[in-house]
Short mmCIF file of N, CA, C and O in Angstrom, two decimals:
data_model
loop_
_atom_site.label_atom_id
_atom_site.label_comp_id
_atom_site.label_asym_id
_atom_site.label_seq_id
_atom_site.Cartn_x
_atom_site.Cartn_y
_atom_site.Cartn_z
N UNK A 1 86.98 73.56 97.69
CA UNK A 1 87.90 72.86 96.82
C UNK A 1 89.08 73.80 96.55
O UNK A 1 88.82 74.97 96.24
N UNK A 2 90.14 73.46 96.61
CA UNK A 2 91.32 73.75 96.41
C UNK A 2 92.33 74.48 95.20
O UNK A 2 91.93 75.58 95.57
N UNK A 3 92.94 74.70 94.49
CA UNK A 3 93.57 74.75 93.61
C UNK A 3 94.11 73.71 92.74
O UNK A 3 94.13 73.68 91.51
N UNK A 4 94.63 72.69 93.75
CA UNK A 4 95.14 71.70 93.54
C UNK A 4 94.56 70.71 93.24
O UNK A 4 95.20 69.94 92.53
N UNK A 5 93.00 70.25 93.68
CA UNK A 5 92.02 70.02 93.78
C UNK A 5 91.63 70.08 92.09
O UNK A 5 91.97 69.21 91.30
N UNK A 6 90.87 71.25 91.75
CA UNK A 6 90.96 71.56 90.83
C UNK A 6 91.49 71.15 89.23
O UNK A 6 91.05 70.62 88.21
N UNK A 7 92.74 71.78 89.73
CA UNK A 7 93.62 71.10 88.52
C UNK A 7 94.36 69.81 87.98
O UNK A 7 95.01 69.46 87.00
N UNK A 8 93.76 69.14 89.49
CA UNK A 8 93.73 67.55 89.49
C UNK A 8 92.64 66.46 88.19
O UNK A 8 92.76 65.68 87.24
N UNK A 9 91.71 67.08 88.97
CA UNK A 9 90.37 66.97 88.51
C UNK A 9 90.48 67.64 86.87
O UNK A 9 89.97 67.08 85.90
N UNK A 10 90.89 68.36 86.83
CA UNK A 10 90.84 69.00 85.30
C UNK A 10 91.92 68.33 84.42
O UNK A 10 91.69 68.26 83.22
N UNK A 11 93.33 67.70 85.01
CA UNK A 11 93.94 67.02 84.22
C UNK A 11 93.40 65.26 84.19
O UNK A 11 93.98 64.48 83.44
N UNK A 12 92.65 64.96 84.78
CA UNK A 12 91.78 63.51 84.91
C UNK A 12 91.00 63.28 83.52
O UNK A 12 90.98 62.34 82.73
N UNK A 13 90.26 64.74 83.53
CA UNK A 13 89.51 65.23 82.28
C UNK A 13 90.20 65.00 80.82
O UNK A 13 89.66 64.76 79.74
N UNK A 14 91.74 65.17 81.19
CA UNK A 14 92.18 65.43 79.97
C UNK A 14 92.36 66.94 79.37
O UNK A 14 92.75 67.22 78.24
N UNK A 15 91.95 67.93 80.49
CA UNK A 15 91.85 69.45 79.89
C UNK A 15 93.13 70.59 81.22
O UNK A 15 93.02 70.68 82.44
N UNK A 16 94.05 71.16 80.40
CA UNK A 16 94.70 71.88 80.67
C UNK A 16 94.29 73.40 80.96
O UNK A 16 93.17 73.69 80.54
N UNK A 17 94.83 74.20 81.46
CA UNK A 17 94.57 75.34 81.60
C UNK A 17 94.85 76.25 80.49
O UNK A 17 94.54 77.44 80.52
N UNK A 18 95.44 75.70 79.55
CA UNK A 18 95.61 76.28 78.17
C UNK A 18 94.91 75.94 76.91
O UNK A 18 94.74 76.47 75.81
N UNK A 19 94.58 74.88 77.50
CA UNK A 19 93.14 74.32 76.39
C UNK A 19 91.57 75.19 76.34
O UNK A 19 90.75 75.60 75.51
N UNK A 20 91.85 75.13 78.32
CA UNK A 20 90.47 76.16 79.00
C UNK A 20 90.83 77.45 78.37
O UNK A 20 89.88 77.97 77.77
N UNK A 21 91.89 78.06 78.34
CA UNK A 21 91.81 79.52 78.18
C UNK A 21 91.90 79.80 76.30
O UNK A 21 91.69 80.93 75.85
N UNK A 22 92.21 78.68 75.44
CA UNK A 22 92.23 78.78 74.09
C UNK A 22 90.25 79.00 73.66
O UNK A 22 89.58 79.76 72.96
N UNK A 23 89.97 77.66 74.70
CA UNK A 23 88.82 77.40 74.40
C UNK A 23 87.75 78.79 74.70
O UNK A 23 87.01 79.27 73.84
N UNK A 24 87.82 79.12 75.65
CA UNK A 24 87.12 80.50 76.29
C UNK A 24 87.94 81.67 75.34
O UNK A 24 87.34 82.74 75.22
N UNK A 25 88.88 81.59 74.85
CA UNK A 25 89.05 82.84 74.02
C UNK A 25 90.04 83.94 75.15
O UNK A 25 89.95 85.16 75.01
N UNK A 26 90.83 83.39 76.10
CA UNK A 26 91.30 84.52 77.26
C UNK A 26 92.58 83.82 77.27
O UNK A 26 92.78 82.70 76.78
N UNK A 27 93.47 84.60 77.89
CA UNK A 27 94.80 84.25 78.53
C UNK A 27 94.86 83.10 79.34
O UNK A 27 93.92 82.91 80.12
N UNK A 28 95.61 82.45 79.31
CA UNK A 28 96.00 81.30 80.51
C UNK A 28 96.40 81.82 81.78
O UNK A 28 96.43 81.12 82.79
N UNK A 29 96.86 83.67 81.73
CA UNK A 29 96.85 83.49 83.34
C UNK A 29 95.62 83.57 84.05
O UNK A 29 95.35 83.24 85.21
N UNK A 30 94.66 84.25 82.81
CA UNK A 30 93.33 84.23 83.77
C UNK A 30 92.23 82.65 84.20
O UNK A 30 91.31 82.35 84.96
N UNK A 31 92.63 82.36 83.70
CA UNK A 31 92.55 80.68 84.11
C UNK A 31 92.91 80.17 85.02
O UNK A 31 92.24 79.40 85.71
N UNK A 32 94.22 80.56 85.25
CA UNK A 32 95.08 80.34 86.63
C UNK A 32 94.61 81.23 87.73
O UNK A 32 94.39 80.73 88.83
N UNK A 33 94.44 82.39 87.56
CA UNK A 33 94.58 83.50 87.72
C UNK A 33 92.96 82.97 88.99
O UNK A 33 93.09 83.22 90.19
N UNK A 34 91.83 82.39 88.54
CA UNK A 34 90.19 81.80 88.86
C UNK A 34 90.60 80.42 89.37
O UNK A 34 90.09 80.01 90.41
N UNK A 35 91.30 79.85 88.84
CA UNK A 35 91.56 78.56 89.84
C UNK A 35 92.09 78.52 91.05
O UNK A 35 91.87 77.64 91.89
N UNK A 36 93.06 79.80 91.23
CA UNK A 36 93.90 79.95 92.60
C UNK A 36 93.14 80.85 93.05
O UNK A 36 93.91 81.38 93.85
N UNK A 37 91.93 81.57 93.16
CA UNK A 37 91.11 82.44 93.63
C UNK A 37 92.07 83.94 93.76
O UNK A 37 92.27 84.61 94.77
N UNK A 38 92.56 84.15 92.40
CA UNK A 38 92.86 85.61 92.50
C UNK A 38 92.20 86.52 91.75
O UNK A 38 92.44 87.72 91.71
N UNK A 39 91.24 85.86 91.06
CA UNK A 39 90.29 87.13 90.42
C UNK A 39 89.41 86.50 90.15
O UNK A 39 89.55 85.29 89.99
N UNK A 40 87.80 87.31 89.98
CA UNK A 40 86.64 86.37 89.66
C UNK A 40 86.88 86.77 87.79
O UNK A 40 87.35 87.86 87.45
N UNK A 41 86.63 86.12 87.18
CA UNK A 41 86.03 85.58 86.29
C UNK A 41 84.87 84.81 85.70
O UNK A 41 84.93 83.71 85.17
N UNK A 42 83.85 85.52 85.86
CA UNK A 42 82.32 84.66 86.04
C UNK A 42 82.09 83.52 84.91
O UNK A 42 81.51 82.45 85.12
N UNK A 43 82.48 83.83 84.01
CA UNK A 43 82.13 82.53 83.00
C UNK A 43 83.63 81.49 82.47
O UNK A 43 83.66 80.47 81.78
N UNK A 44 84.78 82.27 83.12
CA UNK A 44 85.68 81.14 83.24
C UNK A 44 85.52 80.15 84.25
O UNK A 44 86.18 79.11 84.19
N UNK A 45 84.62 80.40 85.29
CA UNK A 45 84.50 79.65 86.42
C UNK A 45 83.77 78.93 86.42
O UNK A 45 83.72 77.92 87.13
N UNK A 46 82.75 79.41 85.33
CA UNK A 46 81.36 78.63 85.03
C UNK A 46 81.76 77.43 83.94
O UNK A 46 81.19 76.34 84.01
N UNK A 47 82.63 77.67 83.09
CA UNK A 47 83.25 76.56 82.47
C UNK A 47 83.48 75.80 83.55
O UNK A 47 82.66 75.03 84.04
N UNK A 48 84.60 76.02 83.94
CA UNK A 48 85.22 74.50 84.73
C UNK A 48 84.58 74.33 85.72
O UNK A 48 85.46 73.83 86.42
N UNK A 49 83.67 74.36 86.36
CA UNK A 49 82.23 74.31 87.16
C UNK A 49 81.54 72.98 86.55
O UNK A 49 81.22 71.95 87.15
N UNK A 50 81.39 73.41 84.80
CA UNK A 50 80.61 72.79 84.15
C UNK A 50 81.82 71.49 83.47
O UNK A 50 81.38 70.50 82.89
N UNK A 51 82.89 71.66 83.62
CA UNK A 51 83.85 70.68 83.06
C UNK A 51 83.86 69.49 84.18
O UNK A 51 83.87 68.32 83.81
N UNK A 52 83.84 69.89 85.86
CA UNK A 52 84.03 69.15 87.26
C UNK A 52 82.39 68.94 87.35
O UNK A 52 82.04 68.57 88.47
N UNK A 53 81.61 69.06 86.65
CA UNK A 53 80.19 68.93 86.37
C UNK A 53 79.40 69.47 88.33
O UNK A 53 78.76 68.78 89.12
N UNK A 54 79.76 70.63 88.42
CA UNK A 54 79.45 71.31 89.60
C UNK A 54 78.75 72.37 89.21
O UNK A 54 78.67 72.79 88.06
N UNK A 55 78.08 72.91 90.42
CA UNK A 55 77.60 74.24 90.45
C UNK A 55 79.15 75.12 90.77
O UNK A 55 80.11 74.60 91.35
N UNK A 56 79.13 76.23 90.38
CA UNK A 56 80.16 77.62 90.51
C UNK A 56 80.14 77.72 92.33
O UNK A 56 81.15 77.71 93.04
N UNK A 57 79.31 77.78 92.60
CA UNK A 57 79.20 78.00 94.21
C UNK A 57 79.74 76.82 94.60
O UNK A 57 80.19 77.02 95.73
N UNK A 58 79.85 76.18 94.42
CA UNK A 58 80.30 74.60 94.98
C UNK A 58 81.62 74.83 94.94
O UNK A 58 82.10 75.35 95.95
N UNK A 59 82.57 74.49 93.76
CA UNK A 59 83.60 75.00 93.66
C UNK A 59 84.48 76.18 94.23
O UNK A 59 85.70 76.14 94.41
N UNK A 60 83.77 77.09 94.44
CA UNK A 60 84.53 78.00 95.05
C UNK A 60 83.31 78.91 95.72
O UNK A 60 82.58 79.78 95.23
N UNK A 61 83.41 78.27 97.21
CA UNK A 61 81.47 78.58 97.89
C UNK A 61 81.80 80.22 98.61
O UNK A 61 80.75 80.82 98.83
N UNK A 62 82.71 80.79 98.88
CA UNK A 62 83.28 81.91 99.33
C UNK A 62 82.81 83.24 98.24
O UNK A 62 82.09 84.21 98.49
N UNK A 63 83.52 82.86 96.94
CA UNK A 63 83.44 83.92 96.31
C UNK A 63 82.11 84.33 95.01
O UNK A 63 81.76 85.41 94.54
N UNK A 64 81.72 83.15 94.79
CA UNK A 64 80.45 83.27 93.67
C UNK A 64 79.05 83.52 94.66
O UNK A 64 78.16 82.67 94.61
N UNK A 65 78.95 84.50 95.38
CA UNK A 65 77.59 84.67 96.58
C UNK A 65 76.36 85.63 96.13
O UNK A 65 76.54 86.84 96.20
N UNK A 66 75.64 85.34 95.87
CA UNK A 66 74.85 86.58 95.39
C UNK A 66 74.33 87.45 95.99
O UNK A 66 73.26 87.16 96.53
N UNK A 67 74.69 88.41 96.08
CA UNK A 67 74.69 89.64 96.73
C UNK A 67 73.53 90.79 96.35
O UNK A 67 73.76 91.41 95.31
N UNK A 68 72.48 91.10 96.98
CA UNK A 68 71.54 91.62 96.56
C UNK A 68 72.00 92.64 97.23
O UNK A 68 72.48 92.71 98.36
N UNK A 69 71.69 94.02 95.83
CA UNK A 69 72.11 95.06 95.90
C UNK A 69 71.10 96.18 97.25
O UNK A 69 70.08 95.91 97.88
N UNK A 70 71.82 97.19 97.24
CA UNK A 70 70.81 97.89 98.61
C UNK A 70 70.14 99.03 98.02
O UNK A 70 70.47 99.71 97.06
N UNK A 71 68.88 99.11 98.96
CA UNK A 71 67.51 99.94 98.17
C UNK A 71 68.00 101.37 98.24
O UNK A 71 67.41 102.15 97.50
N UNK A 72 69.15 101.94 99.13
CA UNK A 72 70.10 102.97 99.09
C UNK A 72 70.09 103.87 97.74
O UNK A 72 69.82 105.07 97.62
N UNK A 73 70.54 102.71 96.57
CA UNK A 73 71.20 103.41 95.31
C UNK A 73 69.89 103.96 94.68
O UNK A 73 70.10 104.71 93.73
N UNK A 74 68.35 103.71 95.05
CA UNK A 74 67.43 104.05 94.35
C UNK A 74 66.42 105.48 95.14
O UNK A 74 65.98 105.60 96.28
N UNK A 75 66.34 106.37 93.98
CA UNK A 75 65.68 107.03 94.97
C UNK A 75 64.25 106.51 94.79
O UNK A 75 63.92 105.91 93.77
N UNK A 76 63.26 106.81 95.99
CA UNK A 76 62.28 106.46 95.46
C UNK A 76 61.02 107.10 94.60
O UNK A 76 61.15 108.32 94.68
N UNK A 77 59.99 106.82 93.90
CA UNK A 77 59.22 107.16 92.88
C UNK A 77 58.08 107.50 93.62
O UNK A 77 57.45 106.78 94.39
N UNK A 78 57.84 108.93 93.26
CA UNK A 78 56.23 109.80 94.00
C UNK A 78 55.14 108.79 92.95
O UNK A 78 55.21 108.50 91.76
N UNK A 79 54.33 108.50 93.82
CA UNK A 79 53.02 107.77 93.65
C UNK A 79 52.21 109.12 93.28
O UNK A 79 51.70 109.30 92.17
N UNK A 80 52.16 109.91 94.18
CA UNK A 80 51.03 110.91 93.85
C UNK A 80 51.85 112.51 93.59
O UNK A 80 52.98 112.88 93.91
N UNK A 81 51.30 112.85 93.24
CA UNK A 81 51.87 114.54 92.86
C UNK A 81 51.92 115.22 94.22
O UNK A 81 51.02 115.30 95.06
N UNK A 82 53.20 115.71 94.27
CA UNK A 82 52.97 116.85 95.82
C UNK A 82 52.69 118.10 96.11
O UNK A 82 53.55 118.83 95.61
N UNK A 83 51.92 118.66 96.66
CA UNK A 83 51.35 119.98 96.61
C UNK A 83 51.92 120.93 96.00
O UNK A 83 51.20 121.84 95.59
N UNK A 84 53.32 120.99 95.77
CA UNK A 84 53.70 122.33 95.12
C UNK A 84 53.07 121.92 93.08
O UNK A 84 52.70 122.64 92.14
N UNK A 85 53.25 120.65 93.25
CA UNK A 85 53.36 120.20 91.67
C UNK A 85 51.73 120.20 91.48
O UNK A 85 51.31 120.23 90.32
N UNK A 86 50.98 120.16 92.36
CA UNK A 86 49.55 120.26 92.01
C UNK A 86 49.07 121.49 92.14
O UNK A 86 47.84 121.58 92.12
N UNK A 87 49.76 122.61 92.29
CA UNK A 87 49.29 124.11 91.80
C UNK A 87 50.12 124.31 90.49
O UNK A 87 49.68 125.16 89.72
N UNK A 88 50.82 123.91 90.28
CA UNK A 88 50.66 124.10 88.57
C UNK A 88 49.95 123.22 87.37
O UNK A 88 49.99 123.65 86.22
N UNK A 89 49.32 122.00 87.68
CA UNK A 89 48.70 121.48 87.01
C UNK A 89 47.29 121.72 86.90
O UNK A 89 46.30 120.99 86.95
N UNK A 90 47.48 122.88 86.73
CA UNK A 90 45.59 123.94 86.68
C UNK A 90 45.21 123.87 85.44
O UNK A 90 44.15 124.39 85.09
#
């Protein structure tokens, strides 16, 4: 779905992008800013998701993807004690 798309559908509603951004408590460019896909905004998106009565992925299926993080960032956890650490536990 589009931009245009979008703000079609949102003036059908009866709701502006300045109503959305009064209502959410944020600027109107960031409103604009999530409708034209220039920045995520996770719960501005989830509003008008929920205003076009859609899922967030639906609306904009590119950028809301869930991305499972990589086992990289973790080191991993000794199960058992390793020989140097079990000569001091005498």
């Amino acid at each position: 779905m589009d931009a245009i798309e979008i703000n079609y559908r949102l003036r059908r509603l009866g709701k502006t992008q300045t109503q959305i951004a009064k209502d959410l408590g944020v600027r109107g460019g960031v409103v604009s800013n999530v409708i034209h896909d220039r920045a995520t905004a996770h719960a501005v998106a989830q509003h008008i998701a929920c205003l076009l009565e859609m899922r967030v992925e639906d609306v904009w299926p590119n950028r809301y993807v869930f991305k499972p993080r990589s086992s990289k960032s973790r080191a991993p956890m000794p199960s058992e004690p390793t020989s140097h650490e079990e000569d001091h536990m005498v």
